[in-house]
Tab-separated table of C-alpha atoms in Angstrom:
chain	number	residue	atom	x	y	z
A	1	MET	CA	34.812	-56.895	20.191
A	2	LEU	CA	31.754	-57.560	22.327
A	3	GLU	CA	32.537	-61.290	22.420
A	4	ARG	CA	36.091	-60.443	23.446
A	5	ALA	CA	34.855	-58.432	26.413
A	6	ARG	CA	32.461	-61.174	27.437
A	7	GLY	CA	35.294	-63.692	27.331
A	8	LEU	CA	37.562	-61.527	29.482
A	9	ALA	CA	34.774	-60.848	31.941
A	10	ALA	CA	33.777	-64.485	32.317
A	11	SER	CA	35.806	-64.860	35.514
A	12	ARG	CA	34.231	-61.742	37.070
A	13	ALA	CA	30.812	-62.267	38.611
A	14	VAL	CA	29.706	-58.633	38.235
A	15	PRO	CA	30.590	-56.338	35.302
A	16	SER	CA	32.906	-53.420	36.051
A	17	LEU	CA	30.901	-50.975	33.947
A	18	GLN	CA	27.282	-49.915	34.282
A	19	GLN	CA	25.485	-48.479	31.268
A	20	ILE	CA	22.144	-46.742	31.615
A	21	THR	CA	20.022	-44.209	29.737
A	22	PRO	CA	18.993	-41.565	32.287
A	23	ALA	CA	17.246	-39.412	29.680
A	24	PRO	CA	16.465	-39.593	25.953
A	25	GLY	CA	19.649	-39.166	23.947
A	26	VAL	CA	21.918	-39.383	26.997
A	27	ALA	CA	24.047	-42.409	27.895
A	28	LEU	CA	25.696	-42.786	31.289
A	29	LEU	CA	28.680	-45.069	31.844
A	30	ARG	CA	29.511	-45.661	35.509
A	31	LEU	CA	32.840	-47.259	36.374
A	32	ASP	CA	32.141	-49.814	39.084
A	33	ARG	CA	35.259	-51.135	40.811
A	34	PRO	CA	34.931	-49.185	44.071
A	35	GLU	CA	37.248	-51.526	45.966
A	36	ARG	CA	40.053	-50.501	43.557
A	37	ARG	CA	38.885	-46.882	43.110
A	38	ASN	CA	37.907	-47.839	39.565
A	39	ALA	CA	41.473	-48.670	38.560
A	40	LEU	CA	41.559	-49.834	34.951
A	41	ASP	CA	42.302	-53.540	34.653
A	42	THR	CA	42.105	-55.557	31.439
A	43	VAL	CA	38.419	-56.410	31.840
A	44	LEU	CA	37.264	-52.870	32.573
A	45	LEU	CA	39.281	-51.465	29.676
A	46	SER	CA	37.794	-54.054	27.352
A	47	GLU	CA	34.301	-53.198	28.565
A	48	LEU	CA	34.961	-49.502	27.960
A	49	VAL	CA	36.245	-50.111	24.436
A	50	ASP	CA	33.198	-52.204	23.551
A	51	ALA	CA	30.794	-49.719	25.110
A	52	LEU	CA	32.258	-46.853	23.077
A	53	GLU	CA	32.204	-48.928	19.904
A	54	ASN	CA	28.517	-49.748	20.341
A	55	LEU	CA	27.472	-46.276	21.475
A	56	SER	CA	29.332	-44.584	18.615
A	57	ILE	CA	26.895	-46.103	16.097
A	58	ASP	CA	23.760	-45.269	18.101
A	59	ASP	CA	22.053	-42.622	15.979
A	60	GLN	CA	19.793	-41.657	18.901
A	61	LEU	CA	22.689	-40.735	21.169
A	62	ARG	CA	23.359	-37.046	21.765
A	63	VAL	CA	25.706	-36.967	24.813
A	64	LEU	CA	27.821	-39.495	26.711
A	65	VAL	CA	28.581	-39.051	30.430
A	66	PHE	CA	31.352	-40.899	32.296
A	67	SER	CA	30.730	-41.315	36.004
A	68	THR	CA	31.328	-43.664	38.915
A	69	THR	CA	29.413	-45.691	41.483
A	70	SER	CA	31.526	-44.133	44.257
A	71	SER	CA	32.245	-40.443	44.719
A	72	LYS	CA	35.639	-41.383	46.173
A	73	ALA	CA	37.073	-41.829	42.680
A	74	LEU	CA	36.233	-41.524	39.035
A	75	CYS	CA	39.339	-43.536	38.196
A	76	ALA	CA	42.639	-44.104	40.011
A	77	GLY	CA	44.522	-45.000	36.822
A	78	VAL	CA	45.617	-48.313	35.367
A	79	ASP	CA	45.517	-51.150	37.894
A	80	ILE	CA	49.226	-51.817	38.429
A	81	THR	CA	48.403	-54.581	40.924
A	82	GLU	CA	46.736	-56.721	38.249
A	83	PRO	CA	48.730	-59.979	37.947
A	84	LEU	CA	49.966	-60.173	34.355
A	85	ASP	CA	52.767	-61.737	32.374
A	86	HIS	CA	54.503	-59.747	29.630
A	87	ALA	CA	51.917	-60.637	26.992
A	88	GLY	CA	49.108	-59.701	29.378
A	89	GLY	CA	50.707	-56.340	30.069
A	90	VAL	CA	50.989	-55.655	26.346
A	91	ARG	CA	47.356	-56.653	25.805
A	92	ARG	CA	46.145	-54.376	28.610
A	93	MET	CA	48.113	-51.431	27.193
A	94	ARG	CA	46.638	-52.094	23.773
A	95	TYR	CA	43.128	-51.887	25.248
A	96	PHE	CA	44.115	-48.681	27.046
A	97	SER	CA	45.317	-47.068	23.817
A	98	GLN	CA	42.201	-48.306	21.985
A	99	PHE	CA	40.053	-46.716	24.668
A	100	LEU	CA	41.876	-43.387	24.390
A	101	ALA	CA	41.569	-43.453	20.589
A	102	ALA	CA	37.848	-44.306	20.769
A	103	LEU	CA	37.266	-41.507	23.282
A	104	GLU	CA	39.038	-38.988	21.048
A	105	ALA	CA	37.038	-40.092	17.997
A	106	PHE	CA	33.659	-40.303	19.731
A	107	PRO	CA	31.104	-38.525	17.531
A	108	VAL	CA	29.005	-36.759	20.200
A	109	PRO	CA	30.018	-34.579	23.169
A	110	THR	CA	31.404	-36.372	26.220
A	111	ILE	CA	31.259	-35.229	29.847
A	112	ALA	CA	33.409	-36.428	32.754
A	113	VAL	CA	32.177	-36.483	36.362
A	114	CYS	CA	35.460	-35.591	38.062
A	115	VAL	CA	35.201	-36.737	41.662
A	116	GLY	CA	37.813	-37.977	44.096
A	117	ASN	CA	40.854	-39.661	42.603
A	118	CYS	CA	41.353	-38.902	38.919
A	119	VAL	CA	44.939	-40.054	38.535
A	120	GLY	CA	47.085	-41.351	35.678
A	121	GLY	CA	44.730	-43.101	33.292
A	122	GLY	CA	41.874	-41.433	35.162
A	123	ALA	CA	43.360	-38.019	34.376
A	124	GLU	CA	43.551	-39.083	30.721
A	125	LEU	CA	39.839	-39.915	30.796
A	126	VAL	CA	39.104	-36.508	32.307
A	127	ALA	CA	41.229	-34.625	29.783
A	128	GLY	CA	39.890	-36.693	26.895
A	129	CYS	CA	36.294	-35.634	27.482
A	130	ASP	CA	34.818	-32.499	25.963
A	131	LEU	CA	33.331	-31.127	29.190
A	132	ARG	CA	34.128	-31.680	32.865
A	133	ILE	CA	32.163	-31.218	36.102
A	134	ALA	CA	34.271	-31.341	39.285
A	135	GLY	CA	33.297	-32.547	42.693
A	136	ASP	CA	34.696	-30.549	45.591
A	137	ASN	CA	36.827	-33.574	46.571
A	138	LEU	CA	38.703	-33.716	43.257
A	139	LYS	CA	42.275	-35.021	43.360
A	140	LEU	CA	43.555	-34.797	39.795
A	141	ALA	CA	47.104	-35.821	38.905
A	142	TRP	CA	49.178	-36.986	35.961
A	143	ALA	CA	51.437	-39.857	37.023
A	144	GLY	CA	53.421	-40.331	33.807
A	145	ALA	CA	56.688	-38.839	35.039
A	146	ARG	CA	56.572	-40.752	38.324
A	147	LEU	CA	55.946	-44.079	36.602
A	148	GLY	CA	58.014	-43.332	33.511
A	149	VAL	CA	54.994	-43.616	31.207
A	150	PRO	CA	54.928	-41.533	27.972
A	151	VAL	CA	51.397	-40.201	28.387
A	152	GLY	CA	49.711	-36.871	29.100
A	153	PRO	CA	50.795	-34.166	26.639
A	154	ALA	CA	48.418	-35.177	23.844
A	155	ARG	CA	45.246	-34.426	25.785
A	156	LEU	CA	46.261	-31.958	28.495
A	157	THR	CA	48.256	-29.435	26.438
A	158	PRO	CA	45.323	-28.101	24.354
A	159	LEU	CA	43.310	-27.586	27.535
A	160	VAL	CA	45.763	-25.586	29.657
A	161	GLY	CA	48.645	-24.592	27.350
A	162	VAL	CA	52.166	-25.958	26.978
A	163	ALA	CA	53.747	-24.306	30.024
A	164	ARG	CA	51.026	-25.376	32.450
A	165	ALA	CA	50.841	-28.878	30.980
A	166	LYS	CA	54.589	-29.336	31.417
A	167	GLU	CA	54.417	-28.257	35.044
A	168	LEU	CA	51.501	-30.567	35.874
A	169	ILE	CA	52.935	-33.567	34.033
A	170	PHE	CA	56.579	-33.212	35.104
A	171	THR	CA	55.697	-32.711	38.774
A	172	GLY	CA	52.696	-35.029	38.958
A	173	ARG	CA	51.312	-32.842	41.741
A	174	VAL	CA	47.674	-33.029	42.802
A	175	VAL	CA	45.235	-30.447	41.437
A	176	GLY	CA	42.118	-29.754	43.486
A	177	ALA	CA	38.737	-28.549	42.296
A	178	GLU	CA	39.389	-24.860	42.966
A	179	GLU	CA	42.618	-24.808	40.977
A	180	ALA	CA	41.134	-26.925	38.190
A	181	ALA	CA	38.356	-24.368	37.808
A	182	SER	CA	40.770	-21.425	37.941
A	183	ILE	CA	42.801	-22.750	34.993
A	184	GLY	CA	39.709	-23.592	32.949
A	185	LEU	CA	40.152	-27.345	33.208
A	186	VAL	CA	36.661	-27.924	34.656
A	187	HIS	CA	33.505	-26.030	33.852
A	188	ASP	CA	31.754	-26.148	37.210
A	189	THR	CA	32.437	-27.298	40.768
A	190	VAL	CA	29.766	-28.799	42.996
A	191	PRO	CA	29.654	-31.031	46.089
A	192	ALA	CA	30.972	-34.466	45.123
A	193	GLU	CA	27.668	-36.239	45.726
A	194	GLU	CA	25.957	-33.805	43.346
A	195	ALA	CA	28.493	-33.983	40.524
A	196	GLU	CA	26.755	-36.681	38.492
A	197	ALA	CA	23.426	-34.859	38.685
A	198	ALA	CA	25.123	-31.635	37.559
A	199	ALA	CA	26.746	-33.470	34.650
A	200	LEU	CA	23.397	-34.917	33.616
A	201	ARG	CA	21.809	-31.462	33.695
A	202	LEU	CA	24.586	-30.230	31.430
A	203	ALA	CA	24.084	-33.262	29.173
A	204	GLY	CA	20.375	-32.495	28.938
A	205	HIS	CA	21.127	-28.920	27.907
A	206	VAL	CA	23.478	-30.086	25.127
A	207	ALA	CA	21.115	-32.876	24.033
A	208	ALA	CA	18.311	-30.354	23.536
A	209	HIS	CA	20.179	-28.678	20.680
A	210	SER	CA	20.157	-29.697	17.035
A	211	PRO	CA	21.881	-33.101	16.836
A	212	GLU	CA	23.148	-32.383	13.355
A	213	GLY	CA	24.547	-29.022	14.398
A	214	VAL	CA	26.270	-30.403	17.494
A	215	ALA	CA	27.754	-33.296	15.495
A	216	ILE	CA	29.141	-30.886	12.905
A	217	LEU	CA	30.627	-28.703	15.640
A	218	LYS	CA	32.176	-31.699	17.380
A	219	ALA	CA	33.798	-32.776	14.117
A	220	ALA	CA	34.975	-29.222	13.471
A	221	PHE	CA	36.599	-28.976	16.908
A	222	ARG	CA	38.328	-32.297	16.311
A	223	GLU	CA	39.694	-31.166	12.947
A	224	LEU	CA	40.825	-27.747	14.187
A	225	ASP	CA	42.380	-29.221	17.336
A	226	GLY	CA	44.338	-31.902	15.474
A	227	ALA	CA	43.834	-34.269	18.406
A	228	GLN	CA	43.635	-37.392	16.277
A	229	GLY	CA	47.279	-37.196	15.235
A	230	ARG	CA	48.537	-36.341	18.722
A	231	VAL	CA	46.591	-39.149	20.375
A	232	ALA	CA	47.679	-41.677	17.729
A	233	HIS	CA	51.323	-40.699	18.254
A	234	GLU	CA	51.078	-40.952	22.036
A	235	ASN	CA	49.271	-44.294	21.792
A	236	GLU	CA	52.089	-45.624	19.636
A	237	LEU	CA	54.619	-44.516	22.257
A	238	LEU	CA	52.574	-46.239	24.972
A	239	GLU	CA	52.444	-49.563	23.161
A	240	VAL	CA	56.177	-49.493	22.388
A	241	PHE	CA	56.877	-48.590	26.031
A	242	GLN	CA	54.923	-51.625	27.218
A	243	ARG	CA	56.127	-54.032	24.541
A	244	ARG	CA	59.829	-53.176	24.396
A	245	GLY	CA	60.526	-50.925	27.364
A	246	PRO	CA	60.075	-51.278	31.126
A	247	GLY	CA	56.283	-51.102	30.860
A	248	LEU	CA	53.798	-50.317	33.596
A	249	PRO	CA	54.359	-51.955	36.978
A	250	GLN	CA	52.096	-54.944	37.522
A	251	GLY	CA	51.244	-57.535	40.135
A	252	PRO	CA	52.913	-60.935	40.458
A	253	ARG	CA	52.691	-62.993	37.301
A	254	PRO	CA	49.938	-65.616	37.309
């Protein structure tokens, strides 16, 4: 998969994903498409899939943090302006579903730095992580109903309950940091520019515990939650939607 990502990224001078190790046992992935508010195009999705694949077999890793190079957005969703033909749209959706599956199956705790726009696919990233730190500028929204995309229930429902998940997904309204904290969706709220630092402090706290114990607990949560089956089902719906249905909007065909 790494060669695949390199091939896709060949036309892009600078990678869309930064990976660093800010502390022993902690990996930090920063989305880096600030001009598009980190919207997920084919290259960025491929880079994310490969990063998760490689990190998942790192036996020194204890916590993974998702962040951004700009506090204006963690991720504004899938890049619907990306110029793609039908096959390209299907390929991008396949990478998106692979990313969601890899995130769900990731063996160590994950933390999302929830700043600025976290919309559509960005909201899925937020909900797919184990822990969430919000910036005070958070604008969180599920865009599935507006765009006709069958995504959202698999990850959001266990976090806030069926009734609340239905309301947020069917309306697509924006949720700010205060409300997100009040419904238990985020674990702390800080100024946006301090959100990554707060997430790294939390990561350090988790990383200090027994790695074996945390890994067992992560696996236990996954089994009890039944997320694997829900995510697999939703991913199947997404790929059928893109392959046979209307699919996500996209830019002019190349």
